[in-house]
mmCIF file of C-alpha atoms in Angstrom:
data_model
loop_
_atom_site.group_PDB
_atom_site.id
_atom_site.type_symbol
_atom_site.label_atom_id
_atom_site.label_comp_id
_atom_site.label_asym_id
_atom_site.label_seq_id
_atom_site.Cartn_x
_atom_site.Cartn_y
_atom_site.Cartn_z
ATOM 1 C CA UNK D 1 -39.538 -15.928 -21.681
ATOM 2 C CA UNK D 2 -38.712 -18.797 -19.345
ATOM 3 C CA UNK D 3 -35.310 -17.245 -18.614
ATOM 4 C CA UNK D 4 -36.902 -13.846 -17.933
ATOM 5 C CA UNK D 5 -39.413 -15.355 -15.522
ATOM 6 C CA UNK D 6 -36.649 -17.291 -13.758
ATOM 7 C CA UNK D 7 -34.594 -14.119 -13.354
ATOM 8 C CA UNK D 8 -37.657 -12.287 -12.062
ATOM 9 C CA UNK D 9 -38.300 -14.985 -9.450
ATOM 10 C CA UNK D 10 -34.655 -14.711 -8.377
ATOM 11 C CA UNK D 11 -33.927 -10.981 -8.548
ATOM 12 C CA UNK D 12 -37.253 -9.771 -7.175
ATOM 13 C CA UNK D 13 -36.879 -11.523 -3.807
ATOM 14 C CA UNK D 14 -33.170 -10.656 -3.788
ATOM 15 C CA UNK D 15 -34.070 -6.959 -4.093
ATOM 16 C CA UNK D 16 -36.536 -7.258 -1.225
ATOM 17 C CA UNK D 17 -33.919 -8.941 0.960
ATOM 18 C CA UNK D 18 -31.395 -6.260 0.002
ATOM 19 C CA UNK D 19 -33.713 -3.416 1.039
ATOM 20 C CA UNK D 20 -34.489 -5.107 4.350
ATOM 21 C CA UNK D 21 -30.871 -5.871 5.205
ATOM 22 C CA UNK D 22 -29.628 -2.446 4.114
ATOM 23 C CA UNK D 23 -32.192 -0.704 6.304
ATOM 24 C CA UNK D 24 -31.128 -2.755 9.310
ATOM 25 C CA UNK D 25 -27.419 -2.286 8.559
ATOM 26 C CA UNK D 26 -27.728 1.492 8.442
ATOM 27 C CA UNK D 27 -29.424 1.436 11.827
ATOM 28 C CA UNK D 28 -26.256 -0.106 13.259
ATOM 29 C CA UNK D 29 -24.062 2.808 14.318
ATOM 30 C CA UNK D 30 -20.929 0.644 14.269
ATOM 31 C CA UNK D 31 -21.446 -0.096 10.594
ATOM 32 C CA UNK D 32 -21.882 3.569 9.726
ATOM 33 C CA UNK D 33 -19.022 4.788 11.948
ATOM 34 C CA UNK D 34 -16.390 2.193 11.081
ATOM 35 C CA UNK D 35 -17.342 1.600 7.482
ATOM 36 C CA UNK D 36 -18.203 5.090 6.326
ATOM 37 C CA UNK D 37 -17.048 7.787 8.748
ATOM 38 C CA UNK D 38 -13.615 6.484 9.739
ATOM 39 C CA UNK D 39 -12.153 6.623 6.168
ATOM 40 C CA UNK D 40 -13.055 10.314 5.909
ATOM 41 C CA UNK D 41 -11.113 11.056 9.095
ATOM 42 C CA UNK D 42 -8.264 8.585 8.673
ATOM 43 C CA UNK D 43 -7.307 8.972 5.025
ATOM 44 C CA UNK D 44 -6.415 12.708 5.088
ATOM 45 C CA UNK D 45 -4.011 12.029 7.955
ATOM 46 C CA UNK D 46 -2.446 9.107 6.106
ATOM 47 C CA UNK D 47 -2.252 10.569 2.604
ATOM 48 C CA UNK D 48 -1.113 14.044 3.603
ATOM 49 C CA UNK D 49 0.088 13.995 7.204
ATOM 50 C CA UNK D 50 2.503 11.062 7.001
ATOM 51 C CA UNK D 51 4.094 12.043 3.649
ATOM 52 C CA UNK D 52 4.384 15.671 4.788
ATOM 53 C CA UNK D 53 6.095 14.528 7.972
ATOM 54 C CA UNK D 54 8.469 12.344 5.964
ATOM 55 C CA UNK D 55 9.271 15.186 3.541
ATOM 56 C CA UNK D 56 9.912 17.553 6.436
ATOM 57 C CA UNK D 57 12.209 15.094 8.188
ATOM 58 C CA UNK D 58 14.124 14.354 4.974
ATOM 59 C CA UNK D 59 14.589 18.093 4.331
ATOM 60 C CA UNK D 60 15.856 18.559 7.889
ATOM 61 C CA UNK D 61 18.403 15.755 7.510
ATOM 62 C CA UNK D 62 19.564 17.065 4.133
ATOM 63 C CA UNK D 63 19.993 20.624 5.435
ATOM 64 C CA UNK D 64 21.701 19.758 8.725
ATOM 65 C CA UNK D 65 25.512 19.412 8.699
ATOM 66 C CA UNK D 66 26.843 15.901 9.179
ATOM 67 C CA UNK D 67 28.430 15.156 12.544
ATOM 68 C CA UNK D 68 31.591 13.147 11.927
ATOM 69 C CA UNK D 69 34.400 11.749 14.007
ATOM 70 C CA UNK D 70 37.722 11.517 12.170
ATOM 71 C CA UNK D 71 40.667 9.192 12.544
ATOM 72 C CA UNK D 72 43.780 10.435 10.764
ATOM 73 C CA UNK D 73 42.461 13.969 10.426
ATOM 74 C CA UNK D 74 45.924 15.220 9.419
ATOM 75 C CA UNK D 75 45.550 13.382 6.081
ATOM 76 C CA UNK D 76 42.204 15.066 5.368
ATOM 77 C CA UNK D 77 43.025 18.598 6.505
ATOM 78 C CA UNK D 78 42.278 20.365 3.158
ATOM 79 C CA UNK D 79 39.010 18.442 2.672
ATOM 80 C CA UNK D 80 37.834 19.022 6.242
ATOM 81 C CA UNK D 81 38.630 22.726 6.023
ATOM 82 C CA UNK D 82 36.640 23.085 2.798
ATOM 83 C CA UNK D 83 33.692 20.968 4.054
ATOM 84 C CA UNK D 84 33.455 22.929 7.306
ATOM 85 C CA UNK D 85 33.597 26.220 5.432
ATOM 86 C CA UNK D 86 30.686 25.052 3.247
ATOM 87 C CA UNK D 87 28.697 23.960 6.307
ATOM 88 C CA UNK D 88 28.583 20.331 5.172
ATOM 89 C CA UNK D 89 30.438 18.780 8.110
ATOM 90 C CA UNK D 90 30.924 19.279 11.812
ATOM 91 C CA UNK D 91 33.901 17.440 13.286
ATOM 92 C CA UNK D 92 33.118 16.023 16.714
ATOM 93 C CA UNK D 93 35.958 15.073 19.037
ATOM 94 C CA UNK D 94 35.393 11.452 20.089
ATOM 95 C CA UNK D 95 38.059 9.317 21.815
ATOM 96 C CA UNK D 96 36.096 6.212 20.740
ATOM 97 C CA UNK D 97 34.655 7.011 17.285
ATOM 98 C CA UNK D 98 32.883 3.658 16.820
ATOM 99 C CA UNK D 99 31.271 3.920 20.240
ATOM 100 C CA UNK D 100 30.128 7.450 19.448
ATOM 101 C CA UNK D 101 28.645 6.220 16.153
ATOM 102 C CA UNK D 102 26.743 3.383 17.815
ATOM 103 C CA UNK D 103 25.488 5.745 20.541
ATOM 104 C CA UNK D 104 24.251 8.247 17.942
ATOM 105 C CA UNK D 105 26.566 11.074 19.048
ATOM 106 C CA UNK D 106 28.012 11.210 15.516
ATOM 107 C CA UNK D 107 26.411 10.347 12.176
ATOM 108 C CA UNK D 108 29.505 8.895 10.502
ATOM 109 C CA UNK D 109 33.167 8.083 11.116
ATOM 110 C CA UNK D 110 35.967 8.877 8.648
ATOM 111 C CA UNK D 111 39.173 6.848 8.770
ATOM 112 C CA UNK D 112 41.989 8.284 6.629
ATOM 113 C CA UNK D 113 45.377 6.714 5.914
ATOM 114 C CA UNK D 114 48.054 7.429 3.280
ATOM 115 C CA UNK D 115 48.478 4.912 0.458
ATOM 116 C CA UNK D 116 50.856 5.312 -2.545
ATOM 117 C CA UNK D 117 50.822 9.086 -2.757
ATOM 118 C CA UNK D 118 47.066 9.358 -2.110
ATOM 119 C CA UNK D 119 44.731 9.104 0.855
ATOM 120 C CA UNK D 120 42.502 6.127 1.525
ATOM 121 C CA UNK D 121 39.233 7.082 3.238
ATOM 122 C CA UNK D 122 36.794 4.682 4.890
ATOM 123 C CA UNK D 123 33.297 5.958 5.680
ATOM 124 C CA UNK D 124 31.647 4.079 8.543
ATOM 125 C CA UNK D 125 27.924 4.464 9.177
ATOM 126 C CA UNK D 126 24.963 2.682 10.768
ATOM 127 C CA UNK D 127 22.665 1.009 8.271
ATOM 128 C CA UNK D 128 19.780 0.980 10.732
ATOM 129 C CA UNK D 129 19.854 4.757 11.257
ATOM 130 C CA UNK D 130 18.197 7.004 8.681
ATOM 131 C CA UNK D 131 20.325 9.959 9.781
ATOM 132 C CA UNK D 132 23.486 7.882 9.405
ATOM 133 C CA UNK D 133 22.477 6.618 5.949
ATOM 134 C CA UNK D 134 21.822 10.195 4.810
ATOM 135 C CA UNK D 135 25.184 11.194 6.344
ATOM 136 C CA UNK D 136 26.953 8.487 4.341
ATOM 137 C CA UNK D 137 25.435 9.832 1.139
ATOM 138 C CA UNK D 138 26.346 13.439 1.926
ATOM 139 C CA UNK D 139 29.906 12.552 2.993
ATOM 140 C CA UNK D 140 30.614 10.420 -0.082
ATOM 141 C CA UNK D 141 29.243 13.165 -2.333
ATOM 142 C CA UNK D 142 31.434 15.753 -0.600
ATOM 143 C CA UNK D 143 34.513 13.508 -0.940
ATOM 144 C CA UNK D 144 33.792 12.878 -4.618
ATOM 145 C CA UNK D 145 33.278 16.583 -5.260
ATOM 146 C CA UNK D 146 36.551 17.474 -3.498
ATOM 147 C CA UNK D 147 38.454 14.752 -5.402
ATOM 148 C CA UNK D 148 37.040 15.943 -8.728
ATOM 149 C CA UNK D 149 37.980 19.555 -8.020
ATOM 150 C CA UNK D 150 41.512 18.533 -6.957
ATOM 151 C CA UNK D 151 41.935 16.437 -10.118
ATOM 152 C CA UNK D 152 40.710 19.266 -12.343
ATOM 153 C CA UNK D 153 43.122 21.680 -10.646
ATOM 154 C CA UNK D 154 46.058 19.321 -11.244
ATOM 155 C CA UNK D 155 45.078 18.797 -14.881
ATOM 156 C CA UNK D 156 44.658 22.524 -15.407
ATOM 157 C CA UNK D 157 48.195 23.060 -14.073
ATOM 158 C CA UNK D 158 49.393 20.648 -16.771
ATOM 159 C CA UNK D 159 47.326 22.347 -19.461
ATOM 160 C CA UNK D 160 44.856 19.482 -19.801
ATOM 161 C CA UNK D 161 41.066 19.313 -19.586
ATOM 162 C CA UNK D 162 39.370 16.544 -17.636
ATOM 163 C CA UNK D 163 36.966 15.831 -20.504
ATOM 164 C CA UNK D 164 39.838 14.754 -22.771
ATOM 165 C CA UNK D 165 40.749 11.935 -20.357
ATOM 166 C CA UNK D 166 37.273 10.423 -20.081
ATOM 167 C CA UNK D 167 36.885 7.284 -22.252
ATOM 168 C CA UNK D 168 33.086 7.421 -21.982
ATOM 169 C CA UNK D 169 30.547 10.248 -22.003
ATOM 170 C CA UNK D 170 27.358 8.877 -20.457
ATOM 171 C CA UNK D 171 23.896 10.323 -21.005
ATOM 172 C CA UNK D 172 20.840 8.974 -19.174
ATOM 173 C CA UNK D 173 17.358 9.459 -20.591
ATOM 174 C CA UNK D 174 14.023 7.942 -19.553
ATOM 175 C CA UNK D 175 12.051 6.258 -22.337
ATOM 176 C CA UNK D 176 8.271 6.071 -22.103
ATOM 177 C CA UNK D 177 6.001 7.477 -19.426
ATOM 178 C CA UNK D 178 7.430 8.334 -16.048
ATOM 179 C CA UNK D 179 5.743 8.553 -12.651
ATOM 180 C CA UNK D 180 6.427 11.458 -10.333
ATOM 181 C CA UNK D 181 7.676 10.668 -6.848
ATOM 182 C CA UNK D 182 4.421 11.571 -5.105
ATOM 183 C CA UNK D 183 2.410 9.378 -7.485
ATOM 184 C CA UNK D 184 4.850 6.534 -6.831
ATOM 185 C CA UNK D 185 4.438 7.059 -3.085
ATOM 186 C CA UNK D 186 0.652 6.928 -3.441
ATOM 187 C CA UNK D 187 1.026 3.675 -5.389
ATOM 188 C CA UNK D 188 2.585 2.096 -2.307
ATOM 189 C CA UNK D 189 -0.047 3.345 0.155
ATOM 190 C CA UNK D 190 -3.351 3.800 -1.664
ATOM 191 C CA UNK D 191 -3.816 0.217 -3.001
ATOM 192 C CA UNK D 192 -3.221 -1.139 0.489
ATOM 193 C CA UNK D 193 -5.880 1.054 2.097
ATOM 194 C CA UNK D 194 -8.337 0.440 -0.738
ATOM 195 C CA UNK D 195 -7.951 -3.337 -0.431
ATOM 196 C CA UNK D 196 -8.183 -3.222 3.363
ATOM 197 C CA UNK D 197 -11.316 -1.070 3.356
ATOM 198 C CA UNK D 198 -12.916 -3.394 0.831
ATOM 199 C CA UNK D 199 -12.811 -5.926 3.662
ATOM 200 C CA UNK D 200 -13.404 -3.625 6.632
ATOM 201 C CA UNK D 201 -16.159 -1.580 4.999
ATOM 202 C CA UNK D 202 -18.624 -4.482 4.929
ATOM 203 C CA UNK D 203 -17.148 -6.513 7.762
ATOM 204 C CA UNK D 204 -19.780 -5.837 10.419
ATOM 205 C CA UNK D 205 -22.626 -6.273 7.976
ATOM 206 C CA UNK D 206 -21.202 -9.607 6.797
ATOM 207 C CA UNK D 207 -20.813 -10.770 10.390
ATOM 208 C CA UNK D 208 -24.371 -9.765 11.275
ATOM 209 C CA UNK D 209 -26.038 -11.152 8.141
ATOM 210 C CA UNK D 210 -24.406 -14.550 8.508
ATOM 211 C CA UNK D 211 -23.137 -15.676 11.888
ATOM 212 C CA UNK D 212 -25.082 -12.964 13.714
ATOM 213 C CA UNK D 213 -28.383 -14.179 12.336
ATOM 214 C CA UNK D 214 -27.572 -17.743 13.345
ATOM 215 C CA UNK D 215 -26.715 -16.593 16.881
ATOM 216 C CA UNK D 216 -29.975 -14.635 17.213
ATOM 217 C CA UNK D 217 -31.996 -17.660 16.115
ATOM 218 C CA UNK D 218 -33.723 -15.836 13.239
ATOM 219 C CA UNK D 219 -32.110 -17.879 10.470
ATOM 220 C CA UNK D 220 -34.559 -20.788 10.663
ATOM 221 C CA UNK D 221 -37.532 -18.479 10.144
ATOM 222 C CA UNK D 222 -35.790 -16.789 7.219
ATOM 223 C CA UNK D 223 -35.092 -20.076 5.468
ATOM 224 C CA UNK D 224 -38.775 -21.067 5.753
ATOM 225 C CA UNK D 225 -39.744 -18.114 3.522
ATOM 226 C CA UNK D 226 -40.544 -18.722 -0.187
ATOM 227 C CA UNK D 227 -37.527 -17.001 -1.839
ATOM 228 C CA UNK D 228 -34.862 -19.353 -3.248
ATOM 229 C CA UNK D 229 -31.685 -19.750 -1.235
ATOM 230 C CA UNK D 230 -29.673 -18.031 -3.955
ATOM 231 C CA UNK D 231 -32.003 -15.006 -3.796
ATOM 232 C CA UNK D 232 -31.379 -14.718 -0.057
ATOM 233 C CA UNK D 233 -27.632 -14.908 -0.633
ATOM 234 C CA UNK D 234 -27.733 -12.326 -3.434
ATOM 235 C CA UNK D 235 -29.691 -9.874 -1.282
ATOM 236 C CA UNK D 236 -27.245 -10.178 1.590
ATOM 237 C CA UNK D 237 -24.313 -10.026 -0.841
ATOM 238 C CA UNK D 238 -25.590 -6.781 -2.379
ATOM 239 C CA UNK D 239 -25.937 -5.232 1.095
ATOM 240 C CA UNK D 240 -22.367 -6.014 2.136
ATOM 241 C CA UNK D 241 -21.011 -5.064 -1.288
ATOM 242 C CA UNK D 242 -22.696 -1.651 -1.258
ATOM 243 C CA UNK D 243 -21.251 -0.827 2.158
ATOM 244 C CA UNK D 244 -17.778 -1.950 1.085
ATOM 245 C CA UNK D 245 -17.920 0.062 -2.155
ATOM 246 C CA UNK D 246 -19.122 3.153 -0.291
ATOM 247 C CA UNK D 247 -16.178 2.844 2.100
ATOM 248 C CA UNK D 248 -13.717 2.555 -0.783
ATOM 249 C CA UNK D 249 -15.332 5.503 -2.580
ATOM 250 C CA UNK D 250 -14.943 7.575 0.579
ATOM 251 C CA UNK D 251 -11.294 6.516 0.866
ATOM 252 C CA UNK D 252 -10.521 7.593 -2.702
ATOM 253 C CA UNK D 253 -12.603 10.762 -2.346
ATOM 254 C CA UNK D 254 -10.846 11.684 0.893
ATOM 255 C CA UNK D 255 -7.481 11.216 -0.824
ATOM 256 C CA UNK D 256 -8.475 13.471 -3.718
ATOM 257 C CA UNK D 257 -9.877 16.152 -1.430
ATOM 258 C CA UNK D 258 -6.834 16.023 0.817
ATOM 259 C CA UNK D 259 -4.399 16.375 -2.057
ATOM 260 C CA UNK D 260 -6.371 19.257 -3.543
ATOM 261 C CA UNK D 261 -6.691 21.175 -0.303
ATOM 262 C CA UNK D 262 -3.315 20.461 1.242
ATOM 263 C CA UNK D 263 -1.173 19.787 -1.807
ATOM 264 C CA UNK D 264 1.312 22.519 -0.958
ATOM 265 C CA UNK D 265 2.753 20.344 1.794
ATOM 266 C CA UNK D 266 3.806 17.803 -0.825
ATOM 267 C CA UNK D 267 4.805 19.989 -3.731
ATOM 268 C CA UNK D 268 3.182 18.464 -6.821
ATOM 269 C CA UNK D 269 0.807 16.238 -4.865
ATOM 270 C CA UNK D 270 -2.223 18.277 -5.862
ATOM 271 C CA UNK D 271 -1.921 17.107 -9.473
ATOM 272 C CA UNK D 272 -0.536 13.636 -8.806
ATOM 273 C CA UNK D 273 -3.863 11.764 -8.751
ATOM 274 C CA UNK D 274 -6.215 12.993 -11.493
ATOM 275 C CA UNK D 275 -9.945 12.296 -11.115
ATOM 276 C CA UNK D 276 -9.749 9.902 -14.077
ATOM 277 C CA UNK D 277 -7.305 7.745 -12.149
ATOM 278 C CA UNK D 278 -9.585 7.825 -9.116
ATOM 279 C CA UNK D 279 -12.527 6.665 -11.234
ATOM 280 C CA UNK D 280 -10.376 3.955 -12.795
ATOM 281 C CA UNK D 281 -9.425 2.791 -9.293
ATOM 282 C CA UNK D 282 -13.074 2.509 -8.316
ATOM 283 C CA UNK D 283 -13.954 0.687 -11.529
ATOM 284 C CA UNK D 284 -11.050 -1.744 -11.168
ATOM 285 C CA UNK D 285 -11.867 -2.258 -7.504
ATOM 286 C CA UNK D 286 -15.516 -3.241 -8.060
ATOM 287 C CA UNK D 287 -14.818 -6.845 -9.158
ATOM 288 C CA UNK D 288 -12.311 -7.226 -6.337
ATOM 289 C CA UNK D 289 -14.811 -5.846 -3.819
ATOM 290 C CA UNK D 290 -17.403 -8.296 -5.111
ATOM 291 C CA UNK D 291 -15.059 -11.233 -4.689
ATOM 292 C CA UNK D 292 -13.967 -10.237 -1.181
ATOM 293 C CA UNK D 293 -17.581 -9.594 -0.168
ATOM 294 C CA UNK D 294 -18.638 -13.035 -1.390
ATOM 295 C CA UNK D 295 -15.797 -14.679 0.540
ATOM 296 C CA UNK D 296 -16.716 -12.742 3.699
ATOM 297 C CA UNK D 297 -20.354 -13.740 3.403
ATOM 298 C CA UNK D 298 -19.472 -17.404 2.858
ATOM 299 C CA UNK D 299 -17.153 -17.447 5.875
ATOM 300 C CA UNK D 300 -19.821 -15.795 7.991
ATOM 301 C CA UNK D 301 -22.434 -18.359 6.899
ATOM 302 C CA UNK D 302 -20.295 -21.387 7.726
ATOM 303 C CA UNK D 303 -19.240 -19.981 11.123
ATOM 304 C CA UNK D 304 -21.149 -21.146 14.199
ATOM 305 C CA UNK D 305 -20.762 -17.784 15.965
ATOM 306 C CA UNK D 306 -19.687 -14.210 15.351
ATOM 307 C CA UNK D 307 -16.435 -14.871 17.227
ATOM 308 C CA UNK D 308 -15.666 -17.836 14.978
ATOM 309 C CA UNK D 309 -16.463 -15.763 11.896
ATOM 310 C CA UNK D 310 -14.039 -13.064 13.031
ATOM 311 C CA UNK D 311 -11.337 -15.700 13.349
ATOM 312 C CA UNK D 312 -12.138 -16.974 9.863
ATOM 313 C CA UNK D 313 -11.829 -13.425 8.519
ATOM 314 C CA UNK D 314 -8.196 -13.182 9.683
ATOM 315 C CA UNK D 315 -6.724 -15.265 6.801
ATOM 316 C CA UNK D 316 -8.724 -13.107 4.404
ATOM 317 C CA UNK D 317 -7.110 -9.933 5.775
ATOM 318 C CA UNK D 318 -3.679 -11.538 5.530
ATOM 319 C CA UNK D 319 -4.251 -12.716 1.958
ATOM 320 C CA UNK D 320 -5.352 -9.258 0.794
ATOM 321 C CA UNK D 321 -2.476 -7.508 2.575
ATOM 322 C CA UNK D 322 0.042 -10.050 1.232
ATOM 323 C CA UNK D 323 -1.152 -9.506 -2.344
ATOM 324 C CA UNK D 324 -0.700 -5.731 -2.100
ATOM 325 C CA UNK D 325 2.682 -6.009 -0.367
ATOM 326 C CA UNK D 326 3.888 -8.537 -2.955
ATOM 327 C CA UNK D 327 3.011 -6.090 -5.727
ATOM 328 C CA UNK D 328 5.329 -3.555 -4.075
ATOM 329 C CA UNK D 329 8.175 -6.033 -3.485
ATOM 330 C CA UNK D 330 7.997 -7.680 -6.926
ATOM 331 C CA UNK D 331 6.609 -5.037 -9.301
ATOM 332 C CA UNK D 332 8.128 -6.794 -12.325
ATOM 333 C CA UNK D 333 5.567 -9.567 -11.934
ATOM 334 C CA UNK D 334 3.018 -7.017 -13.081
ATOM 335 C CA UNK D 335 4.254 -7.606 -16.643
ATOM 336 C CA UNK D 336 3.272 -11.291 -16.511
ATOM 337 C CA UNK D 337 -0.210 -11.975 -17.808
ATOM 338 C CA UNK D 338 -0.828 -15.067 -15.678
ATOM 339 C CA UNK D 339 -0.644 -12.956 -12.502
ATOM 340 C CA UNK D 340 -3.949 -11.283 -13.372
ATOM 341 C CA UNK D 341 -5.725 -14.634 -13.693
ATOM 342 C CA UNK D 342 -5.262 -15.484 -10.001
ATOM 343 C CA UNK D 343 -7.752 -14.011 -7.483
ATOM 344 C CA UNK D 344 -6.117 -12.313 -4.493
ATOM 345 C CA UNK D 345 -2.757 -12.094 -6.292
ATOM 346 C CA UNK D 346 -4.187 -9.997 -9.111
ATOM 347 C CA UNK D 347 -5.676 -7.475 -6.664
ATOM 348 C CA UNK D 348 -2.387 -5.859 -5.628
ATOM 349 C CA UNK D 349 -0.993 -5.664 -9.159
ATOM 350 C CA UNK D 350 -4.269 -4.393 -10.609
ATOM 351 C CA UNK D 351 -4.654 -1.535 -8.117
ATOM 352 C CA UNK D 352 -0.980 -0.563 -8.273
ATOM 353 C CA UNK D 353 -0.971 -0.697 -12.069
ATOM 354 C CA UNK D 354 -3.956 1.652 -12.258
ATOM 355 C CA UNK D 355 -2.254 4.224 -10.013
ATOM 356 C CA UNK D 356 1.069 4.243 -11.882
ATOM 357 C CA UNK D 357 -0.530 3.703 -15.299
ATOM 358 C CA UNK D 358 1.296 0.496 -16.231
ATOM 359 C CA UNK D 359 -1.570 -2.000 -16.464
ATOM 360 C CA UNK D 360 -2.882 -2.930 -19.908
ATOM 361 C CA UNK D 361 -6.384 -3.616 -21.173
ATOM 362 C CA UNK D 362 -5.786 -7.357 -21.541
ATOM 363 C CA UNK D 363 -4.545 -7.573 -17.968
ATOM 364 C CA UNK D 364 -7.559 -5.664 -16.653
ATOM 365 C CA UNK D 365 -9.959 -7.826 -18.630
ATOM 366 C CA UNK D 366 -8.351 -11.040 -17.433
ATOM 367 C CA UNK D 367 -8.438 -9.867 -13.807
ATOM 368 C CA UNK D 368 -12.095 -8.823 -14.049
ATOM 369 C CA UNK D 369 -13.164 -12.120 -15.650
ATOM 370 C CA UNK D 370 -11.272 -14.227 -13.111
ATOM 371 C CA UNK D 371 -12.709 -12.257 -10.175
ATOM 372 C CA UNK D 372 -16.261 -12.456 -11.520
ATOM 373 C CA UNK D 373 -15.972 -16.212 -12.045
ATOM 374 C CA UNK D 374 -14.532 -16.664 -8.560
ATOM 375 C CA UNK D 375 -17.322 -14.522 -7.098
ATOM 376 C CA UNK D 376 -19.965 -16.637 -8.818
ATOM 377 C CA UNK D 377 -18.460 -19.844 -7.476
ATOM 378 C CA UNK D 378 -18.269 -18.471 -3.938
ATOM 379 C CA UNK D 379 -21.883 -17.258 -4.048
ATOM 380 C CA UNK D 380 -22.982 -20.652 -5.315
ATOM 381 C CA UNK D 381 -21.141 -22.182 -2.371
ATOM 382 C CA UNK D 382 -22.910 -19.789 0.003
ATOM 383 C CA UNK D 383 -26.302 -20.811 -1.408
ATOM 384 C CA UNK D 384 -25.331 -24.457 -0.946
ATOM 385 C CA UNK D 385 -24.477 -23.747 2.697
ATOM 386 C CA UNK D 386 -28.027 -22.447 3.247
ATOM 387 C CA UNK D 387 -29.356 -25.803 2.082
ATOM 388 C CA UNK D 388 -27.425 -27.607 4.802
ATOM 389 C CA UNK D 389 -29.349 -28.421 7.975
ATOM 390 C CA UNK D 390 -26.398 -27.696 10.233
ATOM 391 C CA UNK D 391 -26.646 -24.020 9.331
ATOM 392 C CA UNK D 392 -30.265 -23.918 10.422
ATOM 393 C CA UNK D 393 -30.065 -25.946 13.594
ATOM 394 C CA UNK D 394 -26.422 -25.219 14.532
ATOM 395 C CA UNK D 395 -25.610 -28.923 14.912
#
């Protein structure tokens, strides 16, 4: 009974503070516009517009013939004739082939020279140019195809089959679940936007409920009220958390709606993110949103002004972005259990693992427990800040 009464004395005032702060937050048009409306407008453009543009550009590069400059064209006459007839290459006359390549007038340069009864071919390209990289791939494939056909013709003239000369017959087969290309692309983009909007969604509310209240001079009156300091913190925490979760829900919902409506632009995109995965993303993101909200609120409480709080938020943005980017650069770390025990680091691997379906139950449980514990410690720190006189009097 004593525990129930203690919880009632804590949660009752916290609920009252939550209702008050939520009402005031929703009156702020910046909070509604940036936290709730912007994701609905932004996410369709990101999830459908950018990938569709990339797919269109890749298709254009693959379909367009490669512009090449050739040195020693007399040694490649049969290959060039065949490639031009197939529409794969366009030979561009260039007195300075390397200069033409660097200027972008050609996509690749072929240098051919005879060597021991064969022809040695060098393919020069620019690694910083997407068109040149695609040209290198198309040229090397065309050269390999021509060489294979020439070898088969020579063997056929001798009454031999190419298969009889191969020492190895290689077969490649995927074992276990596979992820389609669109789902893999979403795994690189969606976790980043979810993590970012967990911070941005409640940013203005966190600034206003902490540093903003201190600037307005209303904090002293609030702290003279009967509710415990922890109840005040919990009410403010619930307000910021709800706004952040709503923003993330809108982000995921906008992605689903966009893929369903405009999936034809991306082929199989309409079936690449099932609703179950979207719900799993929201469920996995709740503990992370709670932790980030608690950190935001603590930073806002210790700041002397809204401007200072915004500066303190910058490392938080960087930490969240770094965790998501690291999960893309080092995906193999996602198989290590200890990764999910570290707040911030576990966020990127948890969200990415949910999208691609590679995260296990133990990993999820460990991440949730670690984030909940970290959230509790941060909230306790925020309540301790409210007991400090400097917060009240700004000294």
